[in-house]
XYZ file of C-alpha atoms in Angstrom:
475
model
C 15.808 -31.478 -65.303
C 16.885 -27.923 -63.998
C 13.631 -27.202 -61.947
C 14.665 -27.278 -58.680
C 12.334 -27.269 -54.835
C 12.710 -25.063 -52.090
C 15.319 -26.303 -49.467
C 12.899 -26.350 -46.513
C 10.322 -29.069 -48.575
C 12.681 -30.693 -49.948
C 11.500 -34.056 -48.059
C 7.905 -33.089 -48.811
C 6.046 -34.881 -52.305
C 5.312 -33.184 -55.033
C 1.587 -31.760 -55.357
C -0.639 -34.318 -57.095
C -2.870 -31.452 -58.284
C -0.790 -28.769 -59.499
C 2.666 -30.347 -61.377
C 5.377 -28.029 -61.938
C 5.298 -25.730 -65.288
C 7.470 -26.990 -67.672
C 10.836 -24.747 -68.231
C 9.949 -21.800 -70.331
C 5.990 -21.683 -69.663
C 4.525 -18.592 -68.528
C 3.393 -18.856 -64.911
C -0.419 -18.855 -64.416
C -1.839 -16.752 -61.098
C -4.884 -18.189 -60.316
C -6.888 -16.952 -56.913
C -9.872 -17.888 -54.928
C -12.298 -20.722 -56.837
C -9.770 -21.250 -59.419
C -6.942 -21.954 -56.801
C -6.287 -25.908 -56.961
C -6.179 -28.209 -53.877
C -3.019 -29.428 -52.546
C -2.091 -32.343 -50.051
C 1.464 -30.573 -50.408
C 3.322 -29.198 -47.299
C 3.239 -25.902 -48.897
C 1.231 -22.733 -48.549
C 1.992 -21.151 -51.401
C -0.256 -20.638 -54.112
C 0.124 -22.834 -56.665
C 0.528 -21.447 -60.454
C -0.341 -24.707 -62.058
C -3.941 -25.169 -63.747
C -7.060 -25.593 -61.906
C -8.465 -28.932 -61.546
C -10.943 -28.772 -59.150
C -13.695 -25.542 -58.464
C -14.757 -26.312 -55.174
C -13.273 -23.874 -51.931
C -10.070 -25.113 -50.615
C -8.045 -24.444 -47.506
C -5.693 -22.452 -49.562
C -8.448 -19.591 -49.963
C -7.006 -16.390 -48.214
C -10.288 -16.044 -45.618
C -9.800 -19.270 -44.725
C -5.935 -18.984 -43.759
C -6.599 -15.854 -42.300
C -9.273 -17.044 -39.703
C -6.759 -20.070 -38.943
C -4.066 -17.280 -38.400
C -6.355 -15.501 -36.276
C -7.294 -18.606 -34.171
C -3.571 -19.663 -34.126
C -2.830 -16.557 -32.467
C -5.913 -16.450 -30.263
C -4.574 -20.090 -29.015
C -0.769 -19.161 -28.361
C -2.018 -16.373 -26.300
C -4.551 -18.168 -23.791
C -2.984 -19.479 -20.510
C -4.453 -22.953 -20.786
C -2.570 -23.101 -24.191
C 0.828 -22.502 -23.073
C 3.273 -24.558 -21.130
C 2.569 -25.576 -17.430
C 5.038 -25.473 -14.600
C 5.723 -28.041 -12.174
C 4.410 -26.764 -8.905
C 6.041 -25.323 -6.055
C 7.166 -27.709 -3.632
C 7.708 -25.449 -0.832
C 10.706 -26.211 0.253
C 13.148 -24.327 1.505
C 16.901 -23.838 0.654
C 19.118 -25.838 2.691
C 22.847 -24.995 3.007
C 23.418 -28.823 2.049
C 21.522 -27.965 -1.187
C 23.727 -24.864 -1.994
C 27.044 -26.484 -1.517
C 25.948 -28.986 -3.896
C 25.073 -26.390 -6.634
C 21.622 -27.690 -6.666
C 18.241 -25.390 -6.620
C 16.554 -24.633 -3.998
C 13.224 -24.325 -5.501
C 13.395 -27.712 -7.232
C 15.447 -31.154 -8.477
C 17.939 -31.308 -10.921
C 16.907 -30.244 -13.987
C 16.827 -33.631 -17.017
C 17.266 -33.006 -20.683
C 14.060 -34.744 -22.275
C 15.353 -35.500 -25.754
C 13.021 -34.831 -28.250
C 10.723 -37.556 -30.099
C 9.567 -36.169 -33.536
C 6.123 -37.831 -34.689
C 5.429 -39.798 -37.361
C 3.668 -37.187 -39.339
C 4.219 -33.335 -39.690
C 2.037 -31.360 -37.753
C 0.155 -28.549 -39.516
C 2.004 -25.903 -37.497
C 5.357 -27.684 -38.631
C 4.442 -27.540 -42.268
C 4.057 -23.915 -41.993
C 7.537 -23.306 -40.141
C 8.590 -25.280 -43.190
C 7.615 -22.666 -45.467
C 9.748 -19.726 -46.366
C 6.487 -17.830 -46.612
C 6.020 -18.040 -42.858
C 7.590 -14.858 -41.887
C 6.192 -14.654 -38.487
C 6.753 -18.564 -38.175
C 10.217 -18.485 -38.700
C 11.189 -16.131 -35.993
C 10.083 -18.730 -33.531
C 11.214 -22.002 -34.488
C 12.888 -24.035 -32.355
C 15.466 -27.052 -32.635
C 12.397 -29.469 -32.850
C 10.984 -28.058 -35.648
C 11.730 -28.894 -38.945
C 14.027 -26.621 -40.665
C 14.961 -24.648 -37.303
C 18.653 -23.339 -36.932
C 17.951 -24.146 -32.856
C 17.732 -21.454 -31.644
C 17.292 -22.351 -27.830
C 15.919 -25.589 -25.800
C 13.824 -26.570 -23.441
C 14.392 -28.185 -20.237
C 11.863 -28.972 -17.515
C 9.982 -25.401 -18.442
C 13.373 -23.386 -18.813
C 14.357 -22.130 -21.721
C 17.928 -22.073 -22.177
C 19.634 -19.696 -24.547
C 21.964 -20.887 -27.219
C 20.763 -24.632 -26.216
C 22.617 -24.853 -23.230
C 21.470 -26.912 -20.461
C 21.220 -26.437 -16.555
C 21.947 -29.964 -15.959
C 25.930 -30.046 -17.436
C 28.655 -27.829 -17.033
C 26.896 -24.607 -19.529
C 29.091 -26.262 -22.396
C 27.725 -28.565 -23.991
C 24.626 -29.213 -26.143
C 21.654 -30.813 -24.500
C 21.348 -33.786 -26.737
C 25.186 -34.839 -26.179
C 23.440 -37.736 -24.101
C 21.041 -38.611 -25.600
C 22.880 -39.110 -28.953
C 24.665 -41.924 -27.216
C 21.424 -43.877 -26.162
C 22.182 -43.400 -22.509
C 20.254 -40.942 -20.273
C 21.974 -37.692 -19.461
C 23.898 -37.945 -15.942
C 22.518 -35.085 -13.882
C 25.614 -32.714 -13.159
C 25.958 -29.598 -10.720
C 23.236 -26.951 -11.572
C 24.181 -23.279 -12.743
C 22.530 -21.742 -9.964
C 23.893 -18.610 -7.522
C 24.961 -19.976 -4.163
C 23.173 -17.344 -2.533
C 19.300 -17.726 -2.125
C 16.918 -14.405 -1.700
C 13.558 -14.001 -2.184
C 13.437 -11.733 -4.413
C 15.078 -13.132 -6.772
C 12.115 -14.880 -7.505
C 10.100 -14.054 -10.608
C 6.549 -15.643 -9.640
C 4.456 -13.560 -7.619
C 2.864 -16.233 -5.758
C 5.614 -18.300 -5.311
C 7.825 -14.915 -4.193
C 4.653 -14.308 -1.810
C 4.507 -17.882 0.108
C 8.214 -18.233 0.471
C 8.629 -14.882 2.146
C 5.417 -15.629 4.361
C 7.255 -18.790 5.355
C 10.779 -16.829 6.030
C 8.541 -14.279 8.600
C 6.770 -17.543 10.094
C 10.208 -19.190 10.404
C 11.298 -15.894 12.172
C 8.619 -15.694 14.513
C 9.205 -19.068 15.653
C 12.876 -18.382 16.112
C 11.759 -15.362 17.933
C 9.457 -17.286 20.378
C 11.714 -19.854 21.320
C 14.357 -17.403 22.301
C 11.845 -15.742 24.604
C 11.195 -19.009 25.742
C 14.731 -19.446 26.935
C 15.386 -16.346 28.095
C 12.119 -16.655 30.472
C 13.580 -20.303 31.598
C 17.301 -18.931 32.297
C 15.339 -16.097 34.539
C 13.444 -18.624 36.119
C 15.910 -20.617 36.880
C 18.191 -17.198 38.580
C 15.398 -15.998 40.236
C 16.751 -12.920 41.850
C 20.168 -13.096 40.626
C 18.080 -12.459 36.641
C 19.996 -9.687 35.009
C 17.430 -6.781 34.788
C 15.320 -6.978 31.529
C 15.984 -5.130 28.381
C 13.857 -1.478 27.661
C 12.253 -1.827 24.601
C 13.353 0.457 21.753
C 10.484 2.855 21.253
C 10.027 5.944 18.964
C 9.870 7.976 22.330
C 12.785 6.729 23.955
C 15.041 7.304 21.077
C 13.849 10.658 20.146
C 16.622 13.208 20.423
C 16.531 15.234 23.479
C 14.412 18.634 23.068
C 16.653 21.607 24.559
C 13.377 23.308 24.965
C 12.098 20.820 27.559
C 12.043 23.069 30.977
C 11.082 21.814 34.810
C 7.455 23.105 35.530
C 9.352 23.835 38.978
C 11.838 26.341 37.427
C 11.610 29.912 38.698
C 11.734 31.471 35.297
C 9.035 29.611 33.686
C 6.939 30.025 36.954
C 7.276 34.132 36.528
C 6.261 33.522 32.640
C 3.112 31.732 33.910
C 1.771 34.409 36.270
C 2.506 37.335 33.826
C 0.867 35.425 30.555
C -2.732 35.861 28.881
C -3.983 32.968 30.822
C -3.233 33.756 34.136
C -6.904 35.530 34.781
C -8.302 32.301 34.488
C -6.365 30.436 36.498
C -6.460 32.917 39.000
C -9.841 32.302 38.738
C -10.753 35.952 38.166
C -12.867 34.693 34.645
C -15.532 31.797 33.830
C -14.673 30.083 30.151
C -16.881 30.970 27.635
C -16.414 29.544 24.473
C -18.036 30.448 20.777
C -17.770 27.873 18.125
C -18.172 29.000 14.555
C -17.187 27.437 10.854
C -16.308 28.908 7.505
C -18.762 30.092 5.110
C -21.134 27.950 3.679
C -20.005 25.137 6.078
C -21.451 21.313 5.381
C -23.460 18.653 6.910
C -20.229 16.923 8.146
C -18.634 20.211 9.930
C -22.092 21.265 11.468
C -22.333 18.013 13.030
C -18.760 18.159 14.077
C -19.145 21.775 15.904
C -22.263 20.455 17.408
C -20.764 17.109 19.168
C -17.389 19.461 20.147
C -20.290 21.738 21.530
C -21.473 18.861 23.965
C -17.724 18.103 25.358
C -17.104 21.648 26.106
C -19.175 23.037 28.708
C -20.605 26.320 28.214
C -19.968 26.612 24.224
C -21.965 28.159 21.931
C -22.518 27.512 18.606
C -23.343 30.287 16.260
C -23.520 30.169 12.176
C -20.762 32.618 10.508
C -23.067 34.006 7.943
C -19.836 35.408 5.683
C -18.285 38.007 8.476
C -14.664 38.427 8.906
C -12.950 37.279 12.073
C -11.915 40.857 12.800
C -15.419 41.566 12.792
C -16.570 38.512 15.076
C -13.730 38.891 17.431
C -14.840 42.397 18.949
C -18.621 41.373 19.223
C -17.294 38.285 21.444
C -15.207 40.417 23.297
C -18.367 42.417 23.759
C -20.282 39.695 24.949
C -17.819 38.338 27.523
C -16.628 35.489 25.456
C -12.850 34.166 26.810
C -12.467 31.945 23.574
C -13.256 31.572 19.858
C -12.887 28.763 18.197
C -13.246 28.191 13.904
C -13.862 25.402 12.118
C -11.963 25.336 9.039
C -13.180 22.602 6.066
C -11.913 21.607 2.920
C -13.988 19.138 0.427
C -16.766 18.770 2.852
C -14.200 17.190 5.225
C -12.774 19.586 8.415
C -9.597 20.082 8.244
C -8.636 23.012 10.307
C -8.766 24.616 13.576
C -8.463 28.021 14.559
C -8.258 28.758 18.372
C -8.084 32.631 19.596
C -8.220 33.783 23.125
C -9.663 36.744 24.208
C -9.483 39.471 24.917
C -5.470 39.574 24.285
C -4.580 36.117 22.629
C -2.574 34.561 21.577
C -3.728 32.799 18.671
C -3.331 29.096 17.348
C -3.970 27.678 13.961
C -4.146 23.758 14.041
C -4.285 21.094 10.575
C -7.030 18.661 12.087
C -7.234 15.208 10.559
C -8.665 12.118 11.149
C -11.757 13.341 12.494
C -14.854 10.784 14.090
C -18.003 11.469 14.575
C -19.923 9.534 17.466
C -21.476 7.395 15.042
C -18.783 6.777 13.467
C -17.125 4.847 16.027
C -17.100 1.462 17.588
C -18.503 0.041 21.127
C -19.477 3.898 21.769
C -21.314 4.698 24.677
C -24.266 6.953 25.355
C -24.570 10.830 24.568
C -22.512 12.183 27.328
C -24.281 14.498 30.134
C -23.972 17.632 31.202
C -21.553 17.263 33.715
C -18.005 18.959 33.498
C -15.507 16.657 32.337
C -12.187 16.346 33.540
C -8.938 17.327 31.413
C -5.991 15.554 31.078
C -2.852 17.248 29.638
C -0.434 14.738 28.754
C 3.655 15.314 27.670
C 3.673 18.868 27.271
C 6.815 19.860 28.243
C 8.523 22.195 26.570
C 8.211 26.093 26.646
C 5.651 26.117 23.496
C 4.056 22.879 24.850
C 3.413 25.484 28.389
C 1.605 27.481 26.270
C -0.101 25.415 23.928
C -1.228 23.233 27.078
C -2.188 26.000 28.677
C -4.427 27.011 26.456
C -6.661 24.233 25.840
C -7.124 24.286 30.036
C -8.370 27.346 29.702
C -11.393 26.059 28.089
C -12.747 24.189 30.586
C -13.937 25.731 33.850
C -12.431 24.650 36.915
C -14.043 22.580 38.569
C -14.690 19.144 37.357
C -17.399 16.769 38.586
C -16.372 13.660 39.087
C -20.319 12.036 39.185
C -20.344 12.409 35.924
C -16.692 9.785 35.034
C -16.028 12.012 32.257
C -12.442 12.895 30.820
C -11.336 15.218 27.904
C -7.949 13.414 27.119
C -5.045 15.737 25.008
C -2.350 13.650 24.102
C 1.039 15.205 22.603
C 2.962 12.362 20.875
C 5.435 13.322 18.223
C 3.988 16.746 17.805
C 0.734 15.503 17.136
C -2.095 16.137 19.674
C -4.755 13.057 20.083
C -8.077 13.972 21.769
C -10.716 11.709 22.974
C -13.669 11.706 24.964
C -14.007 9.226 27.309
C -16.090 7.245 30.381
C -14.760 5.546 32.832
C -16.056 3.361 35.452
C -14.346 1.539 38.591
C -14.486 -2.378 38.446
C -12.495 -2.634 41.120
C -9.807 -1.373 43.396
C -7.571 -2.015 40.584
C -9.149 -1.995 37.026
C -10.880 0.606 35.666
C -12.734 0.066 32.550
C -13.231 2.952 29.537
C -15.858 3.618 27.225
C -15.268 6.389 24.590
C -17.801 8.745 23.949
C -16.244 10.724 20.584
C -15.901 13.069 18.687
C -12.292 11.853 17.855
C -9.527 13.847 16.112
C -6.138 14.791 15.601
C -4.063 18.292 15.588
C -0.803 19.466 13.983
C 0.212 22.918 14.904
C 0.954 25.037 12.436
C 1.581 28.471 13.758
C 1.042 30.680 17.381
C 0.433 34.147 16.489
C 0.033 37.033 19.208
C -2.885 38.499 20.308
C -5.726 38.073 18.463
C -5.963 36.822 14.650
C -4.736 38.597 12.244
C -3.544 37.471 8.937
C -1.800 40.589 7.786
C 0.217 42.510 10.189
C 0.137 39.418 13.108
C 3.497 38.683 14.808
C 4.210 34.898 15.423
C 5.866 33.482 18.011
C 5.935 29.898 16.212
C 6.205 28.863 12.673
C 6.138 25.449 11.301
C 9.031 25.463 9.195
């Protein structure tokens, strides 16, 4: 006969239910009902007669929903292959000059054992109708071109395996009954984390790399402490520690607070009435229009730390239309707080009568109850001020000016200390109490508000955003 079978079922039988047409007969479509059953590998439809009524598993909603749950399979996690897990080890230098992996043992070609009967999924691949099928078969299945191979849960292009020399086929050993002799792996000699594609795996080998490290660290000290020990005074001196202060780059504008010149500038400047003591500090604390529940609070706690502040509401007036009524009612200072998103986020500080004046970008701001193992409300008695690393001609001035809003005299029954810290350009306040343990430790309790300044510009005299003349820009 010249009827001939498709090359992929060739080793299939023939379909018991639907016999091929004789040569010359017109072909017969036939769909749902009328379709006839098949035990064939097939899943084409058949264009023989119709021997039985009844729904088969070649009806189109039926291979769809298999499709469908096919799909829904190959995509869940539980479906797909497993890994071996992660040993933990880590890469020895013995294991690198050997070419083997770090991670795990030498990788074994598992030949493949086909089953006694064709799998549904096979008899598909078999198909030419499976289109999407046939992009994924593999040397196991039947009909497949190989197209790759697995190895201990590697897939190896072009069916090469890690185990030989990248040459040859994975099978060659198996073909010859024998198992296949485990040979150098293709693996780099170098090892780095990073090269590793699993997350988790990635994330416990570089936690035990920085516990490695840490242990290599200690034991160092450890010997460096014994070799000191053991010198006692002939111990070489001990290392400074690299800090971000100590290898900042010297600031040419870093004077001696005994120098003669910046003595003179210090008498002639707009603070020198108060610490001549010829004024009394009198501060007014205002916000920006329409100011929230977060900023009011803020000005109110600032109000407590300052002695002798007032807080008044701004009620939509310009500043130069609030700075001559201070001036007219004897006030040294002003001081605005500036918000942004219900959050404050800027300071302006003015004094009067002459300036100069300072615009700050706050951050980071606490309120009392916002911070942890506070202490009481703080009283009423003047604080103490501490001025810390302001040394350079604009940290004079800037320095200066937040002394000036404190009065003189501090009492010291109350253990109470206003704290401005310059560090990097950034100035830290906080509000503490202290209290004397003993003759030497000392024990602190802060009291808040907490926040941070940035300055952005010193402008002189008073404010004034138009025609103002600034000594300092942030650039």
């Amino acid at each position: 006969m010249s009827l001939s079978r498709p090359r992929e079922a060739a080793d299939a039988p023939l379909c018991r239910t639907a016999p091929w047409p004789e040569p010359g007969s017109a072909p017969v479509r036939r769909r749902g009902r009328d379709r006839p059953s098949c035990d064939s590998p097939c899943n084409d439809r058949h264009q023989g007669p119709a021997t039985s009524p009844r729904r088969t598993e070649h009806d189109g909603t039926r291979l769809k929903k298999r499709a469908f749950s096919q799909r829904l399979n190959r995509s869940r996690p539980e479906a797909r292959g497993r890994r071996r897990p992660f040993s933990g080890r880590l890469p020895t230098a013995a294991g690198a000059a050997r070419g083997r992996s770090p991670q795990s043992r030498p990788a074994r070609a598992e030949p493949h054992r086909p089953s006694a009967a064709p799998s549904a999924h096979a008899r598909r691949e078999a198909h030419p109708s499976g289109r999407r099928h046939r992009r994924r078969r593999s040397a196991c299945s039947p009909g497949g071109r190989g197209q790759g191979s697995r190895v201990r849960g590697q897939f190896l292009p072009g069916g090469g395996s890690m185990a030989g020399d990248g040459s040859g086929p994975v099978g060659s050993a198996a073909e010859d009954g024998g198992p296949p002799a485990p040979e150098r792996v293709l693996f780099p000699p170098t090892f780095s984390v990073s090269e590793i594609k699993n997350k988790q795996r990635r994330h416990f080998m570089f936690l035990r790399w920085k516990q490695q490290q840490r242990k290599e660290k200690l034991a160092a000290k450890k010997k460096r402490r014994k070799e000191r020990e053991a010198l006692g005074d002939k111990a070489p001196p001990k290392a400074i520690p690299k800090t971000i202060e100590n290898q900042r780059v010297y600031d040419e504008t870093t004077v001696d607070p005994n120098d003669e010149e910046v003595a003179f500038d210090e008498a002639t400047d707009e603070f020198a009435p108060y610490f001549n003591r010829q004024t009394v500090p009198k501060i007014l604390i205002t916000t920006s229009d329409r100011p929230r529940g977060r900023t009011v609070r803020f000005c109110e706690q600032l109000s407590t730390v300052i002695p002798n502040s007032h807080v008044y509401y701004r009620r939509g007036l310009a500043l130069k239309r609030i700075i001559p009524q201070c001036i007219a009612r004897d006030f040294t200072d002003l001081i605005v707080i500036n918000e942004d998103r219900k959050i404050p986020n800027g300071l302006v500080l003015s004094h009067l009568p002459d300036g100069p004046t300072a615009h700050f970008r706050m951050s980071s701001v606490r309120l009392r109850k916002e911070i942890k193992r506070k202490g009481k409300e703080p009283t009423e008695h003047v604080p103490e001020v501490i001025l810390n690393n302001f040394t350079t001609r604009l940290g004079h001035s800037v320095g200066r000016m937040f002394a000036s809003l404190f009065p003189h005299d501090p009492q010291f029954i109350g253990r109470q200390v206003a704290t401005f810290h310059n560090q990097r350009d950034y100035i830290f306040f906080r509000f503490h109490r202290y209290i004397f343990k003993s003759e030497k430790k000392v024990g602190i309790q802060e009291l808040g508000p907490r926040f941070t300044l940035k300055l952005r510009s010193l402008q002189k005299g008073t404010f004034d955003s138009k025609f103002g003349e600034y000594e300092w820009i942030h650039k």
